CSV table of C-alpha atoms in Angstrom, one decimal:
chain,number,residue,atom,x,y,z
A,1,GLY,CA,26.8,156.6,129.0
A,2,ALA,CA,29.0,155.6,131.9
A,3,VAL,CA,30.0,152.0,132.1
A,4,VAL,CA,30.3,149.7,135.1
A,5,SER,CA,32.0,146.4,134.7
A,6,GLN,CA,31.3,143.6,137.1
A,7,HIS,CA,33.4,140.4,137.3
A,8,PRO,CA,32.8,137.5,137.4
A,9,SER,CA,29.4,137.3,135.9
A,10,TRP,CA,28.8,133.8,137.3
A,11,VAL,CA,30.6,131.9,140.0
A,12,ILE,CA,30.1,128.5,141.6
A,13,CYS,CA,31.8,127.8,144.9
A,14,LYS,CA,31.8,125.2,147.6
A,15,SER,CA,30.3,126.0,151.0
A,16,GLY,CA,32.8,127.5,153.4
A,17,THR,CA,34.9,129.2,150.7
A,18,SER,CA,35.2,132.9,150.1
A,19,VAL,CA,34.3,134.6,146.8
A,20,LYS,CA,35.4,138.1,145.6
A,21,ILE,CA,33.4,140.1,143.2
A,22,GLU,CA,34.9,143.1,141.5
A,23,CYS,CA,33.1,146.3,140.4
A,24,ARG,CA,34.9,148.7,138.1
A,25,SER,CA,33.8,152.0,136.7
A,26,LEU,CA,35.5,152.0,133.3
A,27,ASP,CA,35.1,155.6,132.0
A,28,PHE,CA,34.2,157.6,135.1
A,29,GLN,CA,35.3,158.1,138.7
A,30,ALA,CA,32.8,156.6,141.1
A,31,THR,CA,33.0,158.4,144.4
A,32,THR,CA,30.3,156.2,145.8
A,33,MET,CA,29.5,152.6,144.9
A,34,PHE,CA,26.5,150.6,146.0
A,35,TRP,CA,26.1,146.8,146.4
A,36,TYR,CA,22.7,145.2,145.9
A,37,ARG,CA,21.3,141.7,146.2
A,38,GLN,CA,18.5,140.4,144.1
A,39,PHE,CA,16.5,137.3,145.0
A,40,PRO,CA,14.6,135.5,142.3
A,41,LYS,CA,11.5,137.4,141.2
A,42,GLN,CA,12.2,140.1,143.7
A,43,SER,CA,13.5,143.6,143.6
A,44,LEU,CA,17.0,144.8,144.3
A,45,MET,CA,17.8,145.2,147.9
A,46,LEU,CA,20.6,147.6,148.9
A,47,MET,CA,23.2,145.9,151.0
A,48,ALA,CA,25.8,148.6,151.5
A,49,THR,CA,27.1,151.9,150.4
A,50,SER,CA,30.8,152.4,149.9
A,51,ASN,CA,32.7,155.6,149.6
A,52,GLU,CA,36.2,155.7,148.2
A,53,GLY,CA,38.8,155.5,151.0
A,54,SER,CA,36.4,155.0,153.9
A,55,LYS,CA,34.5,152.1,155.5
A,56,ALA,CA,31.3,150.9,153.9
A,57,THR,CA,27.9,151.7,155.4
A,58,TYR,CA,25.8,148.6,155.7
A,59,GLU,CA,22.0,148.4,155.6
A,60,GLN,CA,20.2,147.0,158.6
A,61,GLY,CA,20.3,143.2,158.6
A,62,VAL,CA,23.4,142.9,156.4
A,63,GLU,CA,26.4,141.2,158.2
A,64,LYS,CA,29.4,143.4,157.6
A,65,ASP,CA,31.8,140.6,158.6
A,66,LYS,CA,30.2,138.3,156.0
A,67,PHE,CA,30.1,140.7,153.2
A,68,LEU,CA,33.4,142.6,153.2
A,69,ILE,CA,33.5,145.7,151.0
A,70,ASN,CA,36.6,147.5,149.9
A,71,HIS,CA,36.6,150.7,147.9
A,72,ALA,CA,40.3,151.4,147.5
A,73,SER,CA,40.1,153.6,144.5
A,74,LEU,CA,37.7,155.8,142.5
A,75,THR,CA,37.3,153.1,139.9
A,76,LEU,CA,37.2,149.8,141.9
A,77,SER,CA,35.1,148.4,144.7
A,78,THR,CA,35.1,144.7,145.7
A,79,LEU,CA,32.6,142.6,147.6
A,80,THR,CA,33.9,139.5,149.3
A,81,VAL,CA,31.4,136.9,150.5
A,82,THR,CA,33.3,135.2,153.3
A,83,SER,CA,32.6,131.6,154.3
A,84,ALA,CA,29.8,131.3,151.8
A,85,HIS,CA,26.8,129.1,152.4
A,86,PRO,CA,24.0,128.0,150.1
A,87,GLU,CA,21.7,130.7,151.5
A,88,ASP,CA,24.2,133.3,150.1
A,89,SER,CA,23.4,132.1,146.6
A,90,SER,CA,21.9,135.1,144.9
A,91,PHE,CA,22.4,137.7,142.2
A,92,TYR,CA,24.7,140.5,143.3
A,93,ILE,CA,24.7,143.9,141.5
A,94,CYS,CA,26.9,146.9,141.9
A,95,SER,CA,26.5,150.5,140.8
A,96,GLY,CA,28.5,153.6,140.8
A,97,ILE,CA,27.7,157.3,141.0
A,98,GLU,CA,29.8,159.6,138.8
A,99,LEU,CA,31.4,162.5,140.6
A,100,LEU,CA,29.6,165.1,138.4
A,101,ALA,CA,26.3,163.3,138.2
A,102,LYS,CA,25.6,162.6,141.8
A,103,ASN,CA,22.0,161.5,141.5
A,104,ILE,CA,22.4,158.9,138.8
A,105,GLN,CA,23.6,155.3,139.4
A,106,TYR,CA,25.2,153.3,136.7
A,107,PHE,CA,24.9,149.6,137.1
A,108,GLY,CA,27.0,146.6,136.5
A,109,ALA,CA,25.6,143.5,134.8
A,110,GLY,CA,25.6,141.5,138.0
A,111,THR,CA,27.2,138.4,139.4
A,112,ARG,CA,25.3,135.1,139.8
A,113,LEU,CA,26.7,133.3,142.9
A,114,SER,CA,25.8,129.7,143.4
A,115,VAL,CA,27.1,128.1,146.6
A,116,LEU,CA,27.0,124.3,146.7
B,1,ALA,CA,10.5,153.4,155.9
B,2,GLN,CA,10.0,154.4,152.3
B,3,SER,CA,8.6,151.8,149.8
B,4,VAL,CA,7.9,151.6,146.2
B,5,SER,CA,5.0,149.6,144.7
B,6,GLN,CA,4.6,148.4,141.2
B,7,HIS,CA,1.2,146.8,140.9
B,8,ASN,CA,1.7,145.1,137.6
B,9,HIS,CA,4.1,142.2,137.9
B,10,HIS,CA,3.6,140.8,134.4
B,11,VAL,CA,2.2,142.6,131.4
B,12,ILE,CA,1.7,141.1,128.0
B,13,LEU,CA,1.0,143.4,125.1
B,14,SER,CA,0.9,143.1,121.3
B,15,GLU,CA,3.1,145.3,119.2
B,16,ALA,CA,1.8,148.9,118.7
B,17,ALA,CA,-0.4,148.7,121.9
B,18,SER,CA,-0.1,151.5,124.4
B,19,LEU,CA,1.7,150.9,127.7
B,20,GLU,CA,1.2,152.2,131.2
B,21,LEU,CA,3.1,150.8,134.1
B,22,GLY,CA,2.1,151.9,137.6
B,23,CYS,CA,4.4,153.1,140.3
B,24,ASN,CA,3.5,154.5,143.7
B,25,TYR,CA,5.8,155.4,146.5
B,26,SER,CA,5.2,156.0,150.2
B,27,TYR,CA,7.2,158.9,151.5
B,28,GLY,CA,6.1,162.4,152.5
B,29,GLY,CA,9.4,164.2,151.8
B,30,THR,CA,11.1,165.4,148.6
B,31,VAL,CA,11.9,162.5,146.3
B,32,ASN,CA,13.8,161.8,143.1
B,33,LEU,CA,12.1,159.3,140.9
B,34,PHE,CA,13.6,156.9,138.3
B,35,TRP,CA,12.6,154.2,135.9
B,36,TYR,CA,15.2,151.6,135.0
B,37,VAL,CA,14.9,148.9,132.4
B,38,GLN,CA,16.7,145.6,132.3
B,39,TYR,CA,16.8,143.8,129.0
B,40,PRO,CA,17.3,140.0,129.0
B,41,GLY,CA,20.9,139.3,130.0
B,42,GLN,CA,21.9,142.9,130.4
B,43,HIS,CA,22.5,145.4,133.1
B,44,LEU,CA,20.0,148.0,134.4
B,45,GLN,CA,19.8,151.1,132.3
B,46,LEU,CA,18.2,154.4,133.1
B,47,LEU,CA,15.1,155.1,131.1
B,48,LEU,CA,14.2,158.5,132.6
B,49,LYS,CA,14.3,160.4,135.9
B,50,TYR,CA,12.5,163.2,137.7
B,51,PHE,CA,14.2,165.6,140.1
B,52,SER,CA,12.1,168.7,139.8
B,53,GLY,CA,10.3,171.0,137.4
B,54,ASP,CA,8.0,169.8,134.7
B,55,PRO,CA,6.2,166.7,136.1
B,56,LEU,CA,6.0,165.1,132.6
B,57,VAL,CA,9.4,163.7,131.8
B,58,LYS,CA,10.6,162.2,128.6
B,59,GLY,CA,13.2,159.5,128.4
B,60,ILE,CA,14.9,157.3,125.9
B,61,LYS,CA,13.2,155.1,123.4
B,62,GLY,CA,9.9,157.0,123.4
B,63,PHE,CA,9.1,156.5,127.1
B,64,GLU,CA,7.7,159.1,129.3
B,65,ALA,CA,6.5,159.3,132.9
B,66,GLU,CA,4.3,161.7,134.8
B,67,PHE,CA,4.9,162.6,138.4
B,68,ILE,CA,1.7,163.3,140.3
B,69,LYS,CA,2.6,164.4,143.7
B,70,SER,CA,-0.9,164.2,145.1
B,71,LYS,CA,-1.1,160.6,144.2
B,72,PHE,CA,2.5,159.7,145.1
B,73,SER,CA,2.7,158.2,141.6
B,74,PHE,CA,5.2,158.1,138.8
B,75,ASN,CA,3.7,156.0,136.0
B,76,LEU,CA,5.6,155.0,133.0
B,77,ARG,CA,4.0,155.3,129.5
B,78,LYS,CA,4.7,154.6,125.9
B,79,PRO,CA,2.1,155.2,123.2
B,80,SER,CA,3.2,152.3,121.0
B,81,VAL,CA,5.4,149.4,122.2
B,82,GLN,CA,7.7,147.4,120.1
B,83,TRP,CA,8.9,143.8,120.4
B,84,SER,CA,12.3,145.1,121.5
B,85,ASP,CA,10.7,146.7,124.6
B,86,THR,CA,10.4,143.2,126.1
B,87,ALA,CA,12.2,143.6,129.4
B,88,GLU,CA,11.9,144.1,133.1
B,89,TYR,CA,11.1,147.6,134.3
B,90,PHE,CA,11.9,148.9,137.7
B,91,CYS,CA,10.6,152.1,139.4
B,92,ALA,CA,13.0,153.5,142.0
B,93,VAL,CA,13.1,156.4,144.5
B,94,THR,CA,15.8,158.3,146.3
B,95,LEU,CA,15.2,160.8,149.1
B,96,THR,CA,16.6,164.2,148.8
B,97,GLY,CA,19.4,164.3,151.3
B,98,GLY,CA,19.2,160.5,151.6
B,99,GLY,CA,22.7,159.8,150.3
B,100,ASN,CA,21.5,158.7,146.8
B,101,LYS,CA,20.2,155.3,148.2
B,102,LEU,CA,17.8,153.8,145.7
B,103,THR,CA,14.7,152.0,146.8
B,104,PHE,CA,13.4,149.8,144.1
B,105,GLY,CA,9.9,148.5,143.3
B,106,THR,CA,9.5,144.8,142.7
B,107,GLY,CA,9.7,145.2,138.9
B,108,THR,CA,7.3,144.6,136.1
B,109,GLN,CA,8.1,142.0,133.5
B,110,LEU,CA,6.8,143.3,130.1
B,111,LYS,CA,6.5,140.9,127.2
B,112,VAL,CA,5.6,142.3,123.8
B,113,GLU,CA,4.3,139.9,121.3
B,114,LEU,CA,4.5,140.2,117.5
């Protein structure tokens, strides 16, 4: 099956710094990528949808200036958490949809962000 | 807004027991339905999906699910679980014409004991 690589898998940062998370589709072209956030013992909540070459669409309640998303190519999307605070600590997961399989999302393994 | 409910948050079974995990969604339109599995330390993997046609769908690893439109349900079943089925299971829905946005249930943690 299609593979999505997410990096880093775990990051610890100081409050006020910015953190970039990469999401790469390794063996397919992802026209659309999604970013989710998962709180402990809760489900995945969609943060934003990004289409290659265009601005991301954010879900209600998600600050676009805080969570910067860039989808510059068909195989790479990045999420930058700007000026991170402890409340941003969470598990962030990305997924990609293959061009020819538009209804199926392939997920990365996630990034655990801890903000001190 | 659409929502997905998984009523069993934690399930503990012995090997060879039968499994049924409940999933209900609230939306009146046309939906696509998915079950994903997340093994410890691994990424979400697709178990099975329903788009249209036969409401009984078979997935990988012996899992199946039945779409019952009148009940807004898409329950996951397996006749005989194995220890290796220990994982977290998520039901998810997309709306036809909804841009492939997945709405997930809260997940069910399954533990299979030897």
